[in-house]
Amino acid sequence: MRERIETLWSKEKTPIVIAGPCSAESEEQLRLSTRMLNDLGVKVIRAGIWKPRTRPNTFEGIGSPALQWIKDIKKDFDVQFAIEVATAQHVELALKYGVDVLWIGARTTVNPFTVQEIADSLKGIDIPVLVKNPINPDLALWQGALERLSNAGITKLGAIHRGFSSHRKSKYRNEPLWQIPIELKRLYPELPLIGDPSHIAGTRDLIESVSQKALDVNYDGLMIEVHPNPDKALSDAKQQITPATLEHLLNTLQVRSATSDNALFLSKLEQLRDKIDEIDQELIQILRNRMEVVDELGMYKKDNNVTIFQLNRWKEIMQSRGKWAEDAQLRREFIEDIYKIIHEESIKKQTSISEATTTNK
Ligand code: PEP
Ligand code: MN
């Protein structure tokens, strides 16, 4: 997609690439990042100035001095800069230093008071504003933030999909839950939607697949964290990539002509896979609970000198489970096969308990 890098809100709907470090760390780092990215054709550089960090005593951004770096670097390169704003004061400073694009972070989108303050501070100013999805999977909150900015007169609005926090264990740092941004796109077809594979992935190795998926469902662009020396980055080190990796990525990604049909298909597919993941997690939890009872049973049998394997009980299990399966419209043999494996594991478990207890005595 290299040759397709374009500016946002252009008439031709080609994907835009916004790239740059998670945080501006020094003027040299920002200048070097800008030079390397500019060489790749990137026209919008991202850089966090004020960083919303989960824990205190971590790097919280350079703050306003970095705005002067941006102003100076812009004199030497044909690029625009995008930064995160979280307060009306950030907006005021960003405008004073000629920042080109603002974005609202995921932790800010959740707070309607703050979003309203930011919107009020932007009245009468037509700067592009991108709104990241809220941390929690709440489409209305995302919509609400976009509406507040729209009501304040912002016309160059866009949305950034950076994934959602989840209690579920996942390979992603933030669960993509693709159906939510796709629903936003269905509601507002004209609103540019940008994928943030870096914050969804959380690790470098997933960035390509998340980016490709975003393009497959017809996103308008990608925001990617790029650092000249990612391992040394002061924030989000694991997910940042080098400019060379970005170049490879841009050469690899395919811009397919996605139809709304295949976007819907992929969204539905994702939804169903999410459901299966959830059910499998419950299933595993239930098997674990069962094994805990088996442990207890093993101890009890041992204390009472009862043999582990009891043929009658085993026959009864196979019979009752087979019947329950049929009642639930599942094939008897399918459930019997599963129980053979479960029973084997239970016997193994009880045997090891019995042996352990014996040696301890
Ligand atoms: C960021 O873009 O570096 C950032 C803090 O993102 P988010 O608001 O998505 O957590
Ligand atoms: Mn980051």
XYZ file of C-alpha atoms and ligand atoms in Angstrom:
372
model
C 0.000 0.000 0.000
C 3.087 2.218 -0.075
C 2.013 4.250 -3.091
C -1.403 4.727 -1.559
C -0.312 6.813 1.422
C -2.572 9.839 1.308
C -3.896 12.588 3.440
C -7.052 12.152 5.391
C -10.302 13.690 4.199
C -8.964 13.746 0.665
C -11.534 13.026 -2.013
C -9.900 9.779 -3.018
C -10.539 7.277 -0.319
C -7.091 5.779 0.031
C -5.742 4.677 3.388
C -3.818 7.262 5.342
C -0.835 6.331 7.476
C -0.187 8.208 10.696
C 3.057 7.037 12.243
C 5.489 8.132 14.894
C 6.662 7.406 18.383
C 4.322 6.633 21.247
C 5.977 9.567 23.042
C 8.158 12.466 22.025
C 11.260 11.805 24.125
C 13.879 14.266 22.869
C 14.188 16.698 19.992
C 16.736 14.371 18.339
C 14.462 11.334 18.620
C 11.519 13.268 17.198
C 13.549 14.803 14.372
C 15.098 11.461 13.446
C 11.680 9.755 13.514
C 10.234 12.499 11.335
C 13.078 12.284 8.820
C 12.895 8.500 8.522
C 9.108 8.476 8.248
C 9.061 11.335 5.798
C 11.454 9.346 3.604
C 8.822 6.597 3.552
C 6.172 9.044 2.397
C 4.395 9.398 5.749
C 2.759 12.802 5.899
C 1.276 12.772 9.383
C 3.564 12.174 12.357
C 2.114 11.145 15.705
C 3.839 11.875 19.009
C 2.489 11.779 22.549
C 3.378 14.863 24.547
C 1.280 14.271 27.663
C 1.069 10.542 28.344
C -1.802 8.981 30.263
C 0.110 6.265 32.119
C -1.619 3.623 34.179
C 0.874 3.873 37.058
C 2.608 6.963 38.460
C 6.401 7.150 38.535
C 6.595 6.080 34.913
C 7.439 8.417 32.042
C 4.490 10.787 31.735
C 5.625 12.645 28.645
C 7.800 15.699 28.058
C 4.857 18.069 28.191
C 4.781 21.500 26.591
C 8.549 21.792 25.781
C 7.977 19.142 23.089
C 5.600 21.552 21.334
C 8.540 23.797 20.502
C 10.368 20.777 18.990
C 7.327 20.097 16.816
C 7.200 23.701 15.691
C 10.899 23.680 14.798
C 10.847 20.286 13.043
C 7.863 21.311 10.954
C 9.945 24.078 9.406
C 12.254 21.455 7.897
C 9.820 18.781 6.712
C 6.637 18.636 4.711
C 4.650 16.889 7.433
C 1.758 17.430 9.776
C 1.837 16.563 13.465
C -0.823 14.796 15.491
C -0.829 14.778 19.295
C -3.132 13.613 22.073
C -5.016 16.250 24.053
C -6.696 15.433 27.344
C -7.637 18.874 28.702
C -8.728 22.272 27.404
C -5.299 23.564 28.365
C -3.627 20.962 26.137
C -5.832 22.168 23.281
C -4.875 25.770 23.867
C -1.152 24.941 23.859
C -1.413 22.642 20.831
C -3.128 25.390 18.838
C -0.602 27.973 19.983
C 2.246 25.855 18.605
C 0.530 25.022 15.324
C -0.170 21.312 15.858
C -2.167 20.070 12.857
C -4.257 17.163 14.131
C -5.522 16.417 17.636
C -6.635 13.105 19.023
C -8.594 12.231 22.113
C -7.200 9.239 23.998
C -9.132 6.171 25.087
C -9.025 7.184 28.741
C -10.492 10.591 27.907
C -13.277 9.344 25.624
C -14.806 7.580 28.637
C -15.378 10.911 30.390
C -18.163 13.081 28.922
C -17.233 16.057 31.165
C -13.689 16.175 29.822
C -14.771 15.579 26.246
C -17.257 18.445 26.585
C -14.554 20.748 27.958
C -12.295 19.866 25.049
C -15.162 20.396 22.590
C -15.949 23.809 24.142
C -12.311 24.836 23.848
C -12.436 24.017 20.117
C -15.484 26.149 19.249
C -14.837 28.136 16.101
C -11.630 26.237 15.248
C -11.735 23.765 12.405
C -8.850 21.473 13.224
C -9.033 17.731 12.501
C -9.872 15.765 15.650
C -9.643 11.982 15.928
C -11.475 10.221 18.723
C -10.118 6.947 20.042
C -12.640 4.392 21.198
C -13.267 4.368 24.972
C -11.374 1.689 26.929
C -14.606 -0.169 27.662
C -16.636 -1.708 24.839
C -19.340 0.951 24.799
C -20.275 2.201 21.343
C -22.621 4.911 22.712
C -19.769 6.511 24.659
C -17.655 6.660 21.506
C -20.580 8.115 19.561
C -21.261 10.598 22.379
C -17.714 11.970 22.227
C -17.925 12.338 18.433
C -21.294 14.096 18.774
C -19.960 16.554 21.371
C -17.159 17.546 18.982
C -19.489 17.696 16.023
C -21.881 19.916 17.985
C -18.943 22.231 18.730
C -18.515 22.709 14.978
C -15.648 20.302 14.288
C -16.144 19.016 10.744
C -12.908 17.114 10.199
C -13.749 14.360 12.613
C -12.392 10.838 12.569
C -12.452 7.767 14.797
C -9.535 5.600 15.889
C -10.055 1.957 16.801
C -7.473 1.014 19.458
C -9.227 -1.981 20.972
C -10.971 -2.555 24.296
C -9.906 -3.644 27.764
C -11.143 -7.062 28.722
C -11.020 -9.349 31.736
C -10.475 -12.224 29.338
C -6.985 -13.548 28.736
C -6.119 -12.757 25.147
C -3.203 -12.568 22.776
C -4.071 -8.906 22.270
C -3.266 -6.061 24.648
C -6.697 -4.646 23.842
C -9.386 -6.878 22.360
C -10.285 -5.643 18.880
C -14.027 -6.478 19.048
C -14.278 -5.562 15.366
C -18.063 -5.504 15.383
C -18.061 -2.262 17.445
C -16.050 -0.067 15.023
C -17.820 -1.705 12.080
C -21.156 -0.738 13.611
C -19.834 2.828 14.036
C -18.915 2.805 10.341
C -22.386 1.559 9.466
C -23.934 4.431 11.446
C -21.556 7.070 10.041
C -20.334 5.869 6.636
C -18.577 9.173 5.912
C -16.600 9.248 9.159
C -12.954 8.263 8.550
C -12.113 5.192 10.619
C -8.484 4.573 11.474
C -7.068 1.387 12.955
C -4.475 1.551 15.723
C -2.869 -1.894 15.430
C -0.122 -0.913 17.902
C -2.443 -0.513 20.886
C -4.630 -3.447 19.856
C -1.644 -5.781 19.433
C 0.586 -4.686 22.291
C 3.396 -6.706 20.684
C 5.185 -6.225 17.367
C 4.406 -9.632 15.936
C 0.649 -9.042 15.765
C 0.793 -5.648 14.078
C 0.744 -6.950 10.525
C -2.285 -9.205 10.938
C -4.290 -6.541 12.783
C -3.388 -3.944 10.136
C -4.393 -6.259 7.291
C -7.674 -7.050 8.982
C -8.394 -3.312 9.388
C -7.800 -2.791 5.659
C -9.915 -5.835 4.812
C -12.879 -4.305 6.586
C -12.350 -1.088 4.696
C -10.726 1.198 7.262
C -9.589 4.594 5.995
C -6.162 4.428 7.536
C -3.770 3.192 10.187
C -2.029 4.848 13.112
C 1.157 2.963 13.908
C 3.712 3.549 16.643
C 7.197 3.796 15.151
C 10.403 4.544 17.053
C 13.997 4.699 15.784
C 15.035 2.385 18.636
C 11.886 0.680 19.938
C 13.552 -1.398 22.655
C 14.778 1.791 24.284
C 11.425 3.596 24.051
C 10.236 5.247 27.257
C 6.651 4.049 26.744
C 5.036 1.129 24.912
C 8.428 -0.321 23.952
C 7.077 -3.795 23.118
C 4.653 -2.623 20.479
C 6.718 0.003 18.662
C 8.409 -0.912 15.389
C 11.372 0.555 13.531
C 10.923 2.686 10.407
C 12.431 -0.233 8.430
C 9.752 -2.581 9.776
C 7.109 -0.018 8.879
C 8.481 0.123 5.348
C 8.251 -3.643 5.079
C 4.740 -3.571 6.509
C 3.569 -0.927 4.046
C 4.989 -2.955 1.185
C 3.306 -6.114 2.423
C -0.179 -4.885 3.282
C -2.804 -5.443 0.636
C -5.459 -2.850 -0.050
C -8.329 -4.952 -1.320
C -11.499 -3.469 -2.603
C -13.595 -4.409 0.394
C -17.308 -4.471 -0.130
C -19.658 -3.810 2.723
C -20.743 -7.430 2.331
C -17.359 -8.796 3.201
C -17.014 -6.260 6.048
C -20.270 -7.570 7.483
C -19.194 -11.150 6.894
C -15.909 -10.614 8.725
C -17.629 -8.794 11.543
C -20.121 -11.605 12.041
C -17.331 -14.182 11.824
C -15.406 -12.314 14.498
C -18.491 -12.110 16.694
C -19.050 -15.858 16.478
C -15.393 -16.601 17.161
C -15.529 -14.332 20.204
C -18.507 -16.328 21.468
C -16.696 -19.626 20.964
C -13.636 -18.278 22.786
C -15.800 -17.281 25.711
C -17.582 -20.637 25.874
C -14.283 -22.532 25.671
C -12.924 -20.504 28.547
C -15.986 -21.440 30.597
C -15.592 -25.061 29.542
C -11.993 -25.145 30.716
C -12.947 -23.480 33.994
C -15.642 -26.109 34.519
C -13.178 -28.941 33.820
C -10.839 -27.411 36.347
C -13.641 -27.272 38.946
C -14.379 -30.917 38.215
C -10.717 -31.835 38.705
C -10.690 -30.058 42.058
C -13.561 -32.275 43.207
C -11.658 -35.292 41.842
C -8.698 -34.235 44.028
C -10.911 -34.138 47.082
C -12.427 -37.485 46.182
C -8.960 -38.994 45.766
C -7.956 -37.855 49.259
C -11.184 -39.153 50.720
C -10.798 -42.556 49.077
C -7.219 -42.781 50.266
C -8.128 -41.883 53.862
C -10.836 -44.513 53.822
C -8.828 -47.184 52.044
C -11.157 -47.389 49.081
C -9.844 -48.424 45.643
C -9.603 -45.656 43.033
C -11.303 -47.390 40.148
C -14.799 -48.683 40.789
C -16.376 -50.477 37.880
C -19.993 -49.843 38.877
C -19.466 -46.130 39.207
C -17.776 -46.028 35.808
C -20.665 -47.917 34.170
C -23.119 -45.545 35.799
C -21.201 -42.504 34.537
C -21.179 -43.756 30.960
C -24.859 -44.591 31.090
C -26.077 -41.386 32.691
C -23.862 -39.091 30.591
C -24.935 -40.900 27.429
C -28.558 -40.332 28.343
C -27.987 -36.675 29.268
C -26.267 -36.219 25.917
C -29.259 -37.595 24.039
C -31.618 -35.413 26.070
C -29.502 -32.423 25.009
C -29.618 -33.560 21.380
C -25.938 -34.450 21.298
C -24.602 -37.720 19.925
C -24.207 -40.327 22.709
C -20.876 -41.572 21.281
C -19.457 -38.046 21.133
C -20.074 -37.457 24.843
C -18.981 -41.005 25.752
C -15.646 -40.364 23.997
C -15.171 -37.147 25.936
C -15.928 -38.930 29.216
C -13.430 -41.682 28.462
C -10.728 -38.999 28.328
C -12.018 -37.192 31.402
C -12.233 -40.438 33.360
C -8.714 -41.442 32.370
C -7.411 -38.087 33.594
C -9.348 -38.461 36.864
C -7.829 -41.872 37.492
C -4.331 -40.482 36.777
C -4.968 -37.645 39.177
C -6.261 -39.875 41.971
C -3.376 -42.301 41.474
C -0.833 -39.534 41.856
C -2.640 -38.291 44.999
C -2.646 -41.779 46.437
C 1.072 -42.242 45.706
C 1.993 -38.828 47.079
C 0.104 -39.475 50.304
C 1.721 -42.887 50.668
C 5.272 -41.557 50.356
C 4.511 -38.756 52.817
C 3.438 -41.221 55.480
C -1.247 6.437 22.606
O -1.727 6.608 21.478
O -0.035 6.367 22.846
C -2.188 6.181 23.726
C -1.935 6.553 24.962
O -3.243 5.514 23.304
P -4.645 5.091 23.984
O -5.353 6.353 24.340
O -5.268 4.328 22.884
O -4.313 4.236 25.179
Mn 1.340 4.316 23.048
